[in-house]
Short mmCIF file of C-alpha atoms in Angstrom, two decimals:
data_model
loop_
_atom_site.label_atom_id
_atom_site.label_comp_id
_atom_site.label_asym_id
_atom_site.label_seq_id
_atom_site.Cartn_x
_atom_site.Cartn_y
_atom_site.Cartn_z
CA UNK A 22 0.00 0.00 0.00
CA UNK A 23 0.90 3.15 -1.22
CA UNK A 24 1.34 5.66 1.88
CA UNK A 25 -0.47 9.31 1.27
CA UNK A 26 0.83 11.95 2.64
CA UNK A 27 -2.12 15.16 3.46
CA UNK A 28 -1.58 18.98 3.28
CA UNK A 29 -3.54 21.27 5.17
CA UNK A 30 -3.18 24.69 3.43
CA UNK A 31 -4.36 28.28 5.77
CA UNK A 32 -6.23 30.32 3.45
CA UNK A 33 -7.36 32.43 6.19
CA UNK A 34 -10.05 35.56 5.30
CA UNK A 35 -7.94 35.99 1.90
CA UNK A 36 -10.80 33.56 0.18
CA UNK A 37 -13.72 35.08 1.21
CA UNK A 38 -15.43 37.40 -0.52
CA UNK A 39 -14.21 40.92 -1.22
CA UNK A 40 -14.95 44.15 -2.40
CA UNK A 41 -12.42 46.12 -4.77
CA UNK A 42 -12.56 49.51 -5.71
CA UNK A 43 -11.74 49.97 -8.97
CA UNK A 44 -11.30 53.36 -11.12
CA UNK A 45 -11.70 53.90 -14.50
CA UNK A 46 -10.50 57.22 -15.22
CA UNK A 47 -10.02 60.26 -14.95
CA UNK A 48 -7.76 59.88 -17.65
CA UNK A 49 -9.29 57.05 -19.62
CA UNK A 50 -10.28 55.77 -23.67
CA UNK A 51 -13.62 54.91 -22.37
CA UNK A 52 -14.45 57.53 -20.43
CA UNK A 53 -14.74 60.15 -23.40
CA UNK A 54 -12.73 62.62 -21.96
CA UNK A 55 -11.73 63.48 -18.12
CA UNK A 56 -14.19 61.54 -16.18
CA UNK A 57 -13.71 59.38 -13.15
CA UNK A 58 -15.98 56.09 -12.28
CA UNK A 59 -15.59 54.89 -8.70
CA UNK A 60 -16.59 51.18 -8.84
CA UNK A 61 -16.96 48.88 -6.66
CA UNK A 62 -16.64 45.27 -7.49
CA UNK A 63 -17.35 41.70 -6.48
CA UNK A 64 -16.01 39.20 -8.68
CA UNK A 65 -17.09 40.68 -12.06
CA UNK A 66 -20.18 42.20 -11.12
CA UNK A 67 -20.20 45.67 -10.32
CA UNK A 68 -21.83 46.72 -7.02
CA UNK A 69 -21.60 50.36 -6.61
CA UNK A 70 -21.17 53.23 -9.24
CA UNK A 71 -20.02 56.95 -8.48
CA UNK A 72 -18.99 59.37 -11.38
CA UNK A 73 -16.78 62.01 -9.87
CA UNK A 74 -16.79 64.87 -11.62
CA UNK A 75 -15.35 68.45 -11.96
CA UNK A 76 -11.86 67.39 -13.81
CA UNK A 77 -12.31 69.86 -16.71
CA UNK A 78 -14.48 72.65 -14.66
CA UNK A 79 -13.63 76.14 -15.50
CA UNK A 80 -16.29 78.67 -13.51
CA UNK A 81 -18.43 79.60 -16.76
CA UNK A 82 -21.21 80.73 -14.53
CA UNK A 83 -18.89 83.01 -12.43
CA UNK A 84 -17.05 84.19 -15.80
CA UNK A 85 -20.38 84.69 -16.97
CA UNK A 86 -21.04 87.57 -14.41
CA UNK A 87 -17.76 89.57 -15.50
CA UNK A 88 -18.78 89.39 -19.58
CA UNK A 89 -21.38 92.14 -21.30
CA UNK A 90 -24.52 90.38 -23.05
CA UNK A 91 -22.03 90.14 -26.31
CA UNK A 92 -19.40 88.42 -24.73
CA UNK A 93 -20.91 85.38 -23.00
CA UNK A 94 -21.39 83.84 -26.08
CA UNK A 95 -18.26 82.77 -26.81
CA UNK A 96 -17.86 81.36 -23.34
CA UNK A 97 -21.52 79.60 -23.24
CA UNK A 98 -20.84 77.85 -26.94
CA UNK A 99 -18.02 75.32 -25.31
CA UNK A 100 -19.40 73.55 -22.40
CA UNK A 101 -20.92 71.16 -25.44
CA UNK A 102 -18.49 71.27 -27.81
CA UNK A 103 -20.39 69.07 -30.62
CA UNK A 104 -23.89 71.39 -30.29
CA UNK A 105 -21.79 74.58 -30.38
CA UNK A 106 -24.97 77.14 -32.12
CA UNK A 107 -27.57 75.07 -30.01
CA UNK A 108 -25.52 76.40 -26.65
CA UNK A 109 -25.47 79.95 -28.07
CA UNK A 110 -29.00 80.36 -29.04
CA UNK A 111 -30.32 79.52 -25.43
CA UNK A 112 -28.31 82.53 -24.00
CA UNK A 113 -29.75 85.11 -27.04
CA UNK A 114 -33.07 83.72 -26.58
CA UNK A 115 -33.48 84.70 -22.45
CA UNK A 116 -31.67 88.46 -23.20
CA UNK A 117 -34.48 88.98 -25.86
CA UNK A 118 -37.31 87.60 -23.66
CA UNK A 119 -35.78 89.95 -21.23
CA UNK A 120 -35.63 92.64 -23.83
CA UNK A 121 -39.06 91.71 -24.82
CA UNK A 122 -37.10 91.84 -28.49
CA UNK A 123 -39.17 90.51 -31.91
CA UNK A 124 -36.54 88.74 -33.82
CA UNK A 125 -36.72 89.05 -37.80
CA UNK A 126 -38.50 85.97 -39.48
CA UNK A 127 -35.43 85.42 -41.56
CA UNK A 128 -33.24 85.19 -38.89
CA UNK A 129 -35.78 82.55 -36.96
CA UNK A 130 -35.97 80.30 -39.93
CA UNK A 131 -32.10 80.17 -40.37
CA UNK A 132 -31.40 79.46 -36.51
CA UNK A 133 -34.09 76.65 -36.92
CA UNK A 134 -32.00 75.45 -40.02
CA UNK A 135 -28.73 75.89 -38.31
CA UNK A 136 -30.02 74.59 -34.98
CA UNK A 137 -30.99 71.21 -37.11
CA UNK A 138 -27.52 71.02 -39.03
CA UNK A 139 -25.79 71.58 -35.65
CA UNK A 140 -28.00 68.54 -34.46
CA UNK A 141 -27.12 65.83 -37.00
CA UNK A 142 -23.00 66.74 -36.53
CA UNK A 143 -23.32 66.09 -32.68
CA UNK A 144 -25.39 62.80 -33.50
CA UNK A 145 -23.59 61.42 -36.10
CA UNK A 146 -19.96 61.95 -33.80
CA UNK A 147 -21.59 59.49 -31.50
CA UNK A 148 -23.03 57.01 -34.20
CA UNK A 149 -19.72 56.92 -34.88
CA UNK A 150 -17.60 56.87 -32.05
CA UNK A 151 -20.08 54.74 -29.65
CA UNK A 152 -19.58 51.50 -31.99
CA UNK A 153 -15.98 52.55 -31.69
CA UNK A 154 -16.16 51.81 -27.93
CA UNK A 155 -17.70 48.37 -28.59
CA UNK A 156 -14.99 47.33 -30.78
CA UNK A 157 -16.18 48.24 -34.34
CA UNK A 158 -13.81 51.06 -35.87
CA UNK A 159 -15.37 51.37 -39.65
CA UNK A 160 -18.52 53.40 -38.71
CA UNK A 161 -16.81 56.62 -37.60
CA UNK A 162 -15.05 56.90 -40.32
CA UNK A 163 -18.28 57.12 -42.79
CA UNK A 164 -19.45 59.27 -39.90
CA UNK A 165 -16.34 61.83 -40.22
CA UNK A 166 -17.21 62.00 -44.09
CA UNK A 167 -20.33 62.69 -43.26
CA UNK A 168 -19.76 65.38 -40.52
CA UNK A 169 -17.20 66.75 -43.02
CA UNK A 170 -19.59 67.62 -45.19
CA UNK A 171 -21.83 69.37 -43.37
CA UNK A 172 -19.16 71.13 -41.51
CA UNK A 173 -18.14 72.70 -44.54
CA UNK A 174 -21.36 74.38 -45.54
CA UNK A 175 -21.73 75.43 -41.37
CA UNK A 176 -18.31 76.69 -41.57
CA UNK A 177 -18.94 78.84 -44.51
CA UNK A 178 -21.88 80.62 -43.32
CA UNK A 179 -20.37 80.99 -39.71
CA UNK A 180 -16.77 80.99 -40.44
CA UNK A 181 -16.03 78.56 -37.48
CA UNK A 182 -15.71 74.64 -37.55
CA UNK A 183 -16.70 74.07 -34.38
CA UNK A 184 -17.75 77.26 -32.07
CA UNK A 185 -19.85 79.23 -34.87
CA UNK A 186 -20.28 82.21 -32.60
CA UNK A 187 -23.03 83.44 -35.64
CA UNK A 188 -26.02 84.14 -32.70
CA UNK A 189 -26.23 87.45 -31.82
CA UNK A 190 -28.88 88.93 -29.57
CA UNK A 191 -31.61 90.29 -31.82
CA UNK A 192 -30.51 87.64 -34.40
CA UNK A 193 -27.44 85.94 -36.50
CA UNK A 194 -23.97 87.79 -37.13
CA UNK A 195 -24.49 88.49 -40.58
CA UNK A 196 -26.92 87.28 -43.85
CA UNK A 197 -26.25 84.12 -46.08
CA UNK A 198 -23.27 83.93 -48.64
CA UNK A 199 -24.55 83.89 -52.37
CA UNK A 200 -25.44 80.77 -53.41
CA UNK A 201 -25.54 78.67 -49.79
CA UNK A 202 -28.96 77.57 -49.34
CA UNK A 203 -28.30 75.46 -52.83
CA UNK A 204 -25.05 73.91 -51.16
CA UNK A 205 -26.76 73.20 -47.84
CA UNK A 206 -29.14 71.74 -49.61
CA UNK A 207 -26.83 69.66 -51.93
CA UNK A 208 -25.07 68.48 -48.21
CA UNK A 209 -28.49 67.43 -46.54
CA UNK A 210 -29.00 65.52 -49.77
CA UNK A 211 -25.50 63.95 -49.71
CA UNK A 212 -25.57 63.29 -46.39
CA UNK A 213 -29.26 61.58 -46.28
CA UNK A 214 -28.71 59.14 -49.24
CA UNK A 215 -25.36 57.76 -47.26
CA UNK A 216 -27.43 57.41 -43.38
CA UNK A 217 -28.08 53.87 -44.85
CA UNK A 218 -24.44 52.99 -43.68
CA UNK A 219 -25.26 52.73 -40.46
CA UNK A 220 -28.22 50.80 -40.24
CA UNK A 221 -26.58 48.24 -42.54
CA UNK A 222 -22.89 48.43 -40.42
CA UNK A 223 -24.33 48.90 -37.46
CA UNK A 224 -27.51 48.45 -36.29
CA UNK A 225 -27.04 45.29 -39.15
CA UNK A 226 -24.36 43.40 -37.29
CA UNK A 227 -25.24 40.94 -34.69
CA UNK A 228 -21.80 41.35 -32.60
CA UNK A 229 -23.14 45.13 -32.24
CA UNK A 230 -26.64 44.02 -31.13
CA UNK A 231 -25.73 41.64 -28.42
CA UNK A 232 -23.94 43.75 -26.71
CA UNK A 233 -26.44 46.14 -26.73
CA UNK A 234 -29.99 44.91 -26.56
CA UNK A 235 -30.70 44.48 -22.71
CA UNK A 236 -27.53 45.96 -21.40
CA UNK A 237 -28.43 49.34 -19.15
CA UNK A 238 -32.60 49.49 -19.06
CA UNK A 239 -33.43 52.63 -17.75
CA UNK A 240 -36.72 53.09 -16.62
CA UNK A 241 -38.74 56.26 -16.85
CA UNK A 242 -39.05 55.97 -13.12
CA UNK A 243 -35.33 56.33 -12.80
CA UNK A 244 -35.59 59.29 -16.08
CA UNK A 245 -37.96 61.48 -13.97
CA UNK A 246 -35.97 60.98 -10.88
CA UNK A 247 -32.71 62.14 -12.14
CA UNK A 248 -33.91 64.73 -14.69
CA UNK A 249 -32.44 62.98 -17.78
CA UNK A 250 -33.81 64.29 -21.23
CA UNK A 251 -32.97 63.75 -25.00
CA UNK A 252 -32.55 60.94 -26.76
CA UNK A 253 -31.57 59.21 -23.70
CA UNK A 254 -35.05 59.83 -21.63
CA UNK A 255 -37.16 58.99 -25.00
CA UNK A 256 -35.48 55.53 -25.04
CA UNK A 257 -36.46 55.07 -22.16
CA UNK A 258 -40.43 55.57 -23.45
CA UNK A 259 -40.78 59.56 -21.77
CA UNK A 260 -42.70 61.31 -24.55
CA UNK A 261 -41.20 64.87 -24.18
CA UNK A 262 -39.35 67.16 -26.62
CA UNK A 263 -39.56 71.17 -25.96
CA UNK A 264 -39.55 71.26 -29.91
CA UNK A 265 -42.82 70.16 -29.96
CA UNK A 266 -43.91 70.42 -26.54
CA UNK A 267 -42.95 74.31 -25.91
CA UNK A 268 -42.02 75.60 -29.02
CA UNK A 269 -39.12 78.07 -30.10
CA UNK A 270 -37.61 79.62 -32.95
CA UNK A 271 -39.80 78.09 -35.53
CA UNK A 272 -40.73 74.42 -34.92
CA UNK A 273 -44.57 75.68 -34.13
CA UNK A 274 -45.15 75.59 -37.64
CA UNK A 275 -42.80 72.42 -38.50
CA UNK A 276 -44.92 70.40 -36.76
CA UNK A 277 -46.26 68.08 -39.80
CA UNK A 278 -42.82 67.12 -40.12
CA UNK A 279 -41.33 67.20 -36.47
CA UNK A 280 -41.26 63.43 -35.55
CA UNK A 281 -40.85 62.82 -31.82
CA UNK A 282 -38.96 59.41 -31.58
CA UNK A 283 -39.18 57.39 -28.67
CA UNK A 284 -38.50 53.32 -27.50
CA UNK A 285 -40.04 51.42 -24.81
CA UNK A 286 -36.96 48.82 -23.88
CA UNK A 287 -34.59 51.81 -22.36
CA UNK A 288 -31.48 49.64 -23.06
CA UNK A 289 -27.96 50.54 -24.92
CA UNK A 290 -29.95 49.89 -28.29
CA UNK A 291 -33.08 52.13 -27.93
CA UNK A 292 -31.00 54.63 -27.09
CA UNK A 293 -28.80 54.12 -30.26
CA UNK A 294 -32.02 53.60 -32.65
CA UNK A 295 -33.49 56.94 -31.10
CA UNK A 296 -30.15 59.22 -31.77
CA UNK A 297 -30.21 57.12 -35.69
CA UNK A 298 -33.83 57.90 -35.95
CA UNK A 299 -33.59 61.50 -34.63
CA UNK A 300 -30.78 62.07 -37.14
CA UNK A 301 -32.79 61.21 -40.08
CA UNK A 302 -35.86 63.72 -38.98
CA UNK A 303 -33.13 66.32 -38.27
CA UNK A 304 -32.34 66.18 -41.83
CA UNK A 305 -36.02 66.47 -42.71
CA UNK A 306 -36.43 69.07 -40.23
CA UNK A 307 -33.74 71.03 -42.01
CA UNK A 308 -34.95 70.65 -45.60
CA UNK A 309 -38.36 71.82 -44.40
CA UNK A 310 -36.98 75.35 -43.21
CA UNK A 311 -34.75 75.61 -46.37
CA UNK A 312 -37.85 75.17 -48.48
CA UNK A 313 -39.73 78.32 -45.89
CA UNK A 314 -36.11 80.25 -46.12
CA UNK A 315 -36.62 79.99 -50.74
CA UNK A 316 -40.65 81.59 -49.89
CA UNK A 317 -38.96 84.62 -47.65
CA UNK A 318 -38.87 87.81 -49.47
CA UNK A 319 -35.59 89.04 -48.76
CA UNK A 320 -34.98 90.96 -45.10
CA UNK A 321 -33.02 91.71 -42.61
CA UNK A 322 -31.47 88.86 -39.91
CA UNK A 323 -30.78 90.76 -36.72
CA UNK A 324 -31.90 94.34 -35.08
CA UNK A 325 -30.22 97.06 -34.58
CA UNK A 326 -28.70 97.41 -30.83
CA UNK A 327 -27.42 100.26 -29.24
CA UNK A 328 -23.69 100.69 -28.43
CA UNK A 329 -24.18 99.26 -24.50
CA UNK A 330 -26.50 96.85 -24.42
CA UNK A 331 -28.57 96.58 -20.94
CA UNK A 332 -31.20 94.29 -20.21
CA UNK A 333 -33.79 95.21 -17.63
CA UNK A 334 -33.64 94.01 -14.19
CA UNK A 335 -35.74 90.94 -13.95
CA UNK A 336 -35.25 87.42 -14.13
CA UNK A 337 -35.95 84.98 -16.74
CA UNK A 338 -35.55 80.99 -18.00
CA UNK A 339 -34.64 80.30 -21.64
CA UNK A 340 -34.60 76.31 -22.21
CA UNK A 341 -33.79 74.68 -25.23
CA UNK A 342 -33.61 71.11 -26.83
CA UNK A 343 -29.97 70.67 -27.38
CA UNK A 344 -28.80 67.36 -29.24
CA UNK A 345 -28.32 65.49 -26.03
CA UNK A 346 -31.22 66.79 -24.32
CA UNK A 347 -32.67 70.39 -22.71
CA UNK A 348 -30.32 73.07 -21.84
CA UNK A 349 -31.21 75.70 -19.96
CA UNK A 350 -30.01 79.34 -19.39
CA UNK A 351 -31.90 81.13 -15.77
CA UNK A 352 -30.61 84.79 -16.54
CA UNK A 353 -31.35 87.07 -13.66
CA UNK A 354 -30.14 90.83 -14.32
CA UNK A 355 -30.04 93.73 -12.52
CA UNK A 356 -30.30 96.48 -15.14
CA UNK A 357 -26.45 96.23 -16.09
CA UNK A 358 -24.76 95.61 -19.06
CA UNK A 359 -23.30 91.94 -17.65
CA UNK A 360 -26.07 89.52 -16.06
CA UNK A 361 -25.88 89.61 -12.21
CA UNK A 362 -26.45 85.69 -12.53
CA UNK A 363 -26.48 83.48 -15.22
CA UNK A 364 -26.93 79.58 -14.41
CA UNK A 365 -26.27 77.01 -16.70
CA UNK A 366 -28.63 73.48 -16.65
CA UNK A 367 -26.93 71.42 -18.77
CA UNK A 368 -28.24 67.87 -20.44
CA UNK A 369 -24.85 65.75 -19.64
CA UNK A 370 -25.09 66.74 -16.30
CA UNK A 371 -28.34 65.09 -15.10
CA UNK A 372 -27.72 62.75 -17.73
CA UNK A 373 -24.56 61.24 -16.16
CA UNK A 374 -26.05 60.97 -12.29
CA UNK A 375 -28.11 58.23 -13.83
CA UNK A 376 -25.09 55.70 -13.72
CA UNK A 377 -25.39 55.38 -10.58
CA UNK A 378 -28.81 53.09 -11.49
CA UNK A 379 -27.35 52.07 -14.39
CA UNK A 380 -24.28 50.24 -13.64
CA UNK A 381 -24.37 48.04 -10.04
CA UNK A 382 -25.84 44.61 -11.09
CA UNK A 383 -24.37 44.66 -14.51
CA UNK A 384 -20.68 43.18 -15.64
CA UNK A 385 -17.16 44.81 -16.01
CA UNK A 386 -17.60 44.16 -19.31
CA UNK A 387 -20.98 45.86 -20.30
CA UNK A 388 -19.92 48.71 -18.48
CA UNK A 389 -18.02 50.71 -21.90
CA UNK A 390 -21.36 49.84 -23.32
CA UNK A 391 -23.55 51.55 -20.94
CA UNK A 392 -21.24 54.77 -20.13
CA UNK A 393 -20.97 55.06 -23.93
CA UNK A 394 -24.50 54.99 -24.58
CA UNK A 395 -25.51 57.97 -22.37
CA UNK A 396 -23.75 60.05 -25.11
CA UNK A 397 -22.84 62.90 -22.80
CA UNK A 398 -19.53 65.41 -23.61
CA UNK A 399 -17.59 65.99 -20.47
CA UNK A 400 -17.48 70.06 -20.95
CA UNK A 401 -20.96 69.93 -20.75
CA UNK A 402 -20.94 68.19 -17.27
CA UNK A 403 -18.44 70.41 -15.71
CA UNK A 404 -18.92 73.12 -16.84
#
């Protein structure tokens, strides 16, 4: 008989079950710019989730204070860097509400136009960039050609790629170049017959889909409770859009072709279909006011201002539906020529907090998915 010989091996407390903190961030690829996740792990499950936040913050609200009603506009078109016009026309909108200022119909129509264009460049950056995340690299580059060409017609009118600084208060910088309504309308074209792409590339391919489709439900309970909006709450089945549910600028009359898209499932691929869909009525949105803008006798696109411009002491609320959701501007003045208070409600911001429903229960691994989905841009967090 063989003799056996037995090993008793102290594992001690090192076996049981622990909790590890792990951070991903602030300086991270998935993370879309400099954003810190606190998680908390067991095994590969994720227990606890707490975005930290304030990385990139630079005081616009207290800068705000110190600028005249001209020069906050360059400061309040970066906190979303992709919707650049749409975060310059909510601060022009609450100094002419306070002004109690009638805007020229020619200037409306073109911010509704430019506000739509702006719209499709911030959505197609993440139809491109959010596949990215999930391993598939070919759909942002079709989505840079795309973006390219509109950015060319938006930097022609404006004369800026990305911060257009073309709102003024009483109306836009300056008219239309000869000739731009018929290249703006050649780019819509363009970019509509080549949209396609995506649902073939991406919403197509089964890799894509599985590691979206039930990954991240929000509910609408969870929507309501953390103020999310945009693309992101309508996924989630909430019915709202200030475009059609409080209108501005000119979408009271585009409401035949305004289409409000929403999903019931609330997971990583409503939210995608909803920012696809939404692209394709932004381009139908814009077509509509460049067939009003071709009716408009010719006019002028701001007012005249005088040389210090004050607006009355009061205190107003300008919101807006940005590309990722509403934006909001609470203006509160005391007769001077800088606002005494300007506060900024931006759509990443609430957007973001819901994470911390999102993530605990789900895996490591579906977290990129999730965090990517939200389509938020870290500027417009901090602030």
């Amino acid at each position: 008989m063989t003799p056996t010989t037995e090993t008793m091996v102290g594992i001690g407390g090192a076996a049981e079950s622990t909790d590890m903190v792990l951070n991903i961030g602030p300086q991270h690829p998935s993370t879309h710019g400099v954003l810190r996740l606190r998680l908390v792990l067991d095994g590969e499950r994720i227990t606890s989730a707490e975005p930290v936040i304030g990385y990139m913050h630079r005081g616009a609200e207290k800068l705000f204070e110190a600028r005249d009603y001209r020069q906050i506009i360059v400061l309040a078109n970066r906190h979303d860097w992709l919707s650049a016009f749409s975060n310059e026309l909510g601060v022009v909108l609450a100094v002419e509400r306070m002004l109690g200022m009638e805007v020229p119909s020619r200037a409306v129509w073109l911010r509704t136009l430019l506000a739509e264009l702006n719209r499709v460049l911030n959505h197609l950056m993440f139809l491109g960039s959010y596949p990215l995340e999930l391993g598939g690299i070919t759909p942002v580059f079709y989505a840079f050609r795309e973006r390219e060409v509109l950015q060319n017609v938006m930097e022609e009118v404006s004369g800026g790629r990305m911060h257009y600084m073309f709102n003024r208060v009483g109306g836009l910088k300056e008219d239309l170049p000869a000739g731009w309504t018929t290249r703006a309308r050649a780019a819509v074209a363009a970019v509509r017959s080549r949209m396609d792409v995506f649902d073939d590339l991406v919403l197509g391919n089964e890799i894509f889909r599985g590691r979206t489709r039930g990954v991240g439900a929000l509910t609408p309970e969870a929507v309501h409770a953390y103020g999310v909006s945009g693309p992101i709450a309508r996924a989630s089945g909430v019915d709202f859009d200030l475009r059609r549910d409080e209108p501005y600028l000119a979408y009271g009359e585009l409401q035949d072709t305004l289409k409000v898209v929403t999903r019931q499932e609330g997971d990583c691929l409503a939210r995608f279909e909803c920012l696809l869909e939404q692209t394709h009525n932004a381009l139908d949105l814009a077509d509509a006011c460049l067939d009003r803008l071709a009716e408009l006798p010719p006019g002028p696109v701001n007012q005249r201002l005088p040389k210090v411009l004050k607006a009355p002491e009061g205190h107003t609320y300008a919101w807006t539906e940005n590309p990722l959701g509403i934006n909001g501007y609470y203006l509160v003045s005391k007769g001077e020529k800088t606002p005494y208070r300007l506060k900024l409600r931006s759509a990443s911001y609430n957007n973001i907090q819901a994470l911390t429903e999102l993530l605990p229960g789900t895996l490591v691994a579906d977290m990129v998915a999730i965090l990517g989905s939200l389509f938020f841009v870290v500027g417009d967090i901090d602030k």
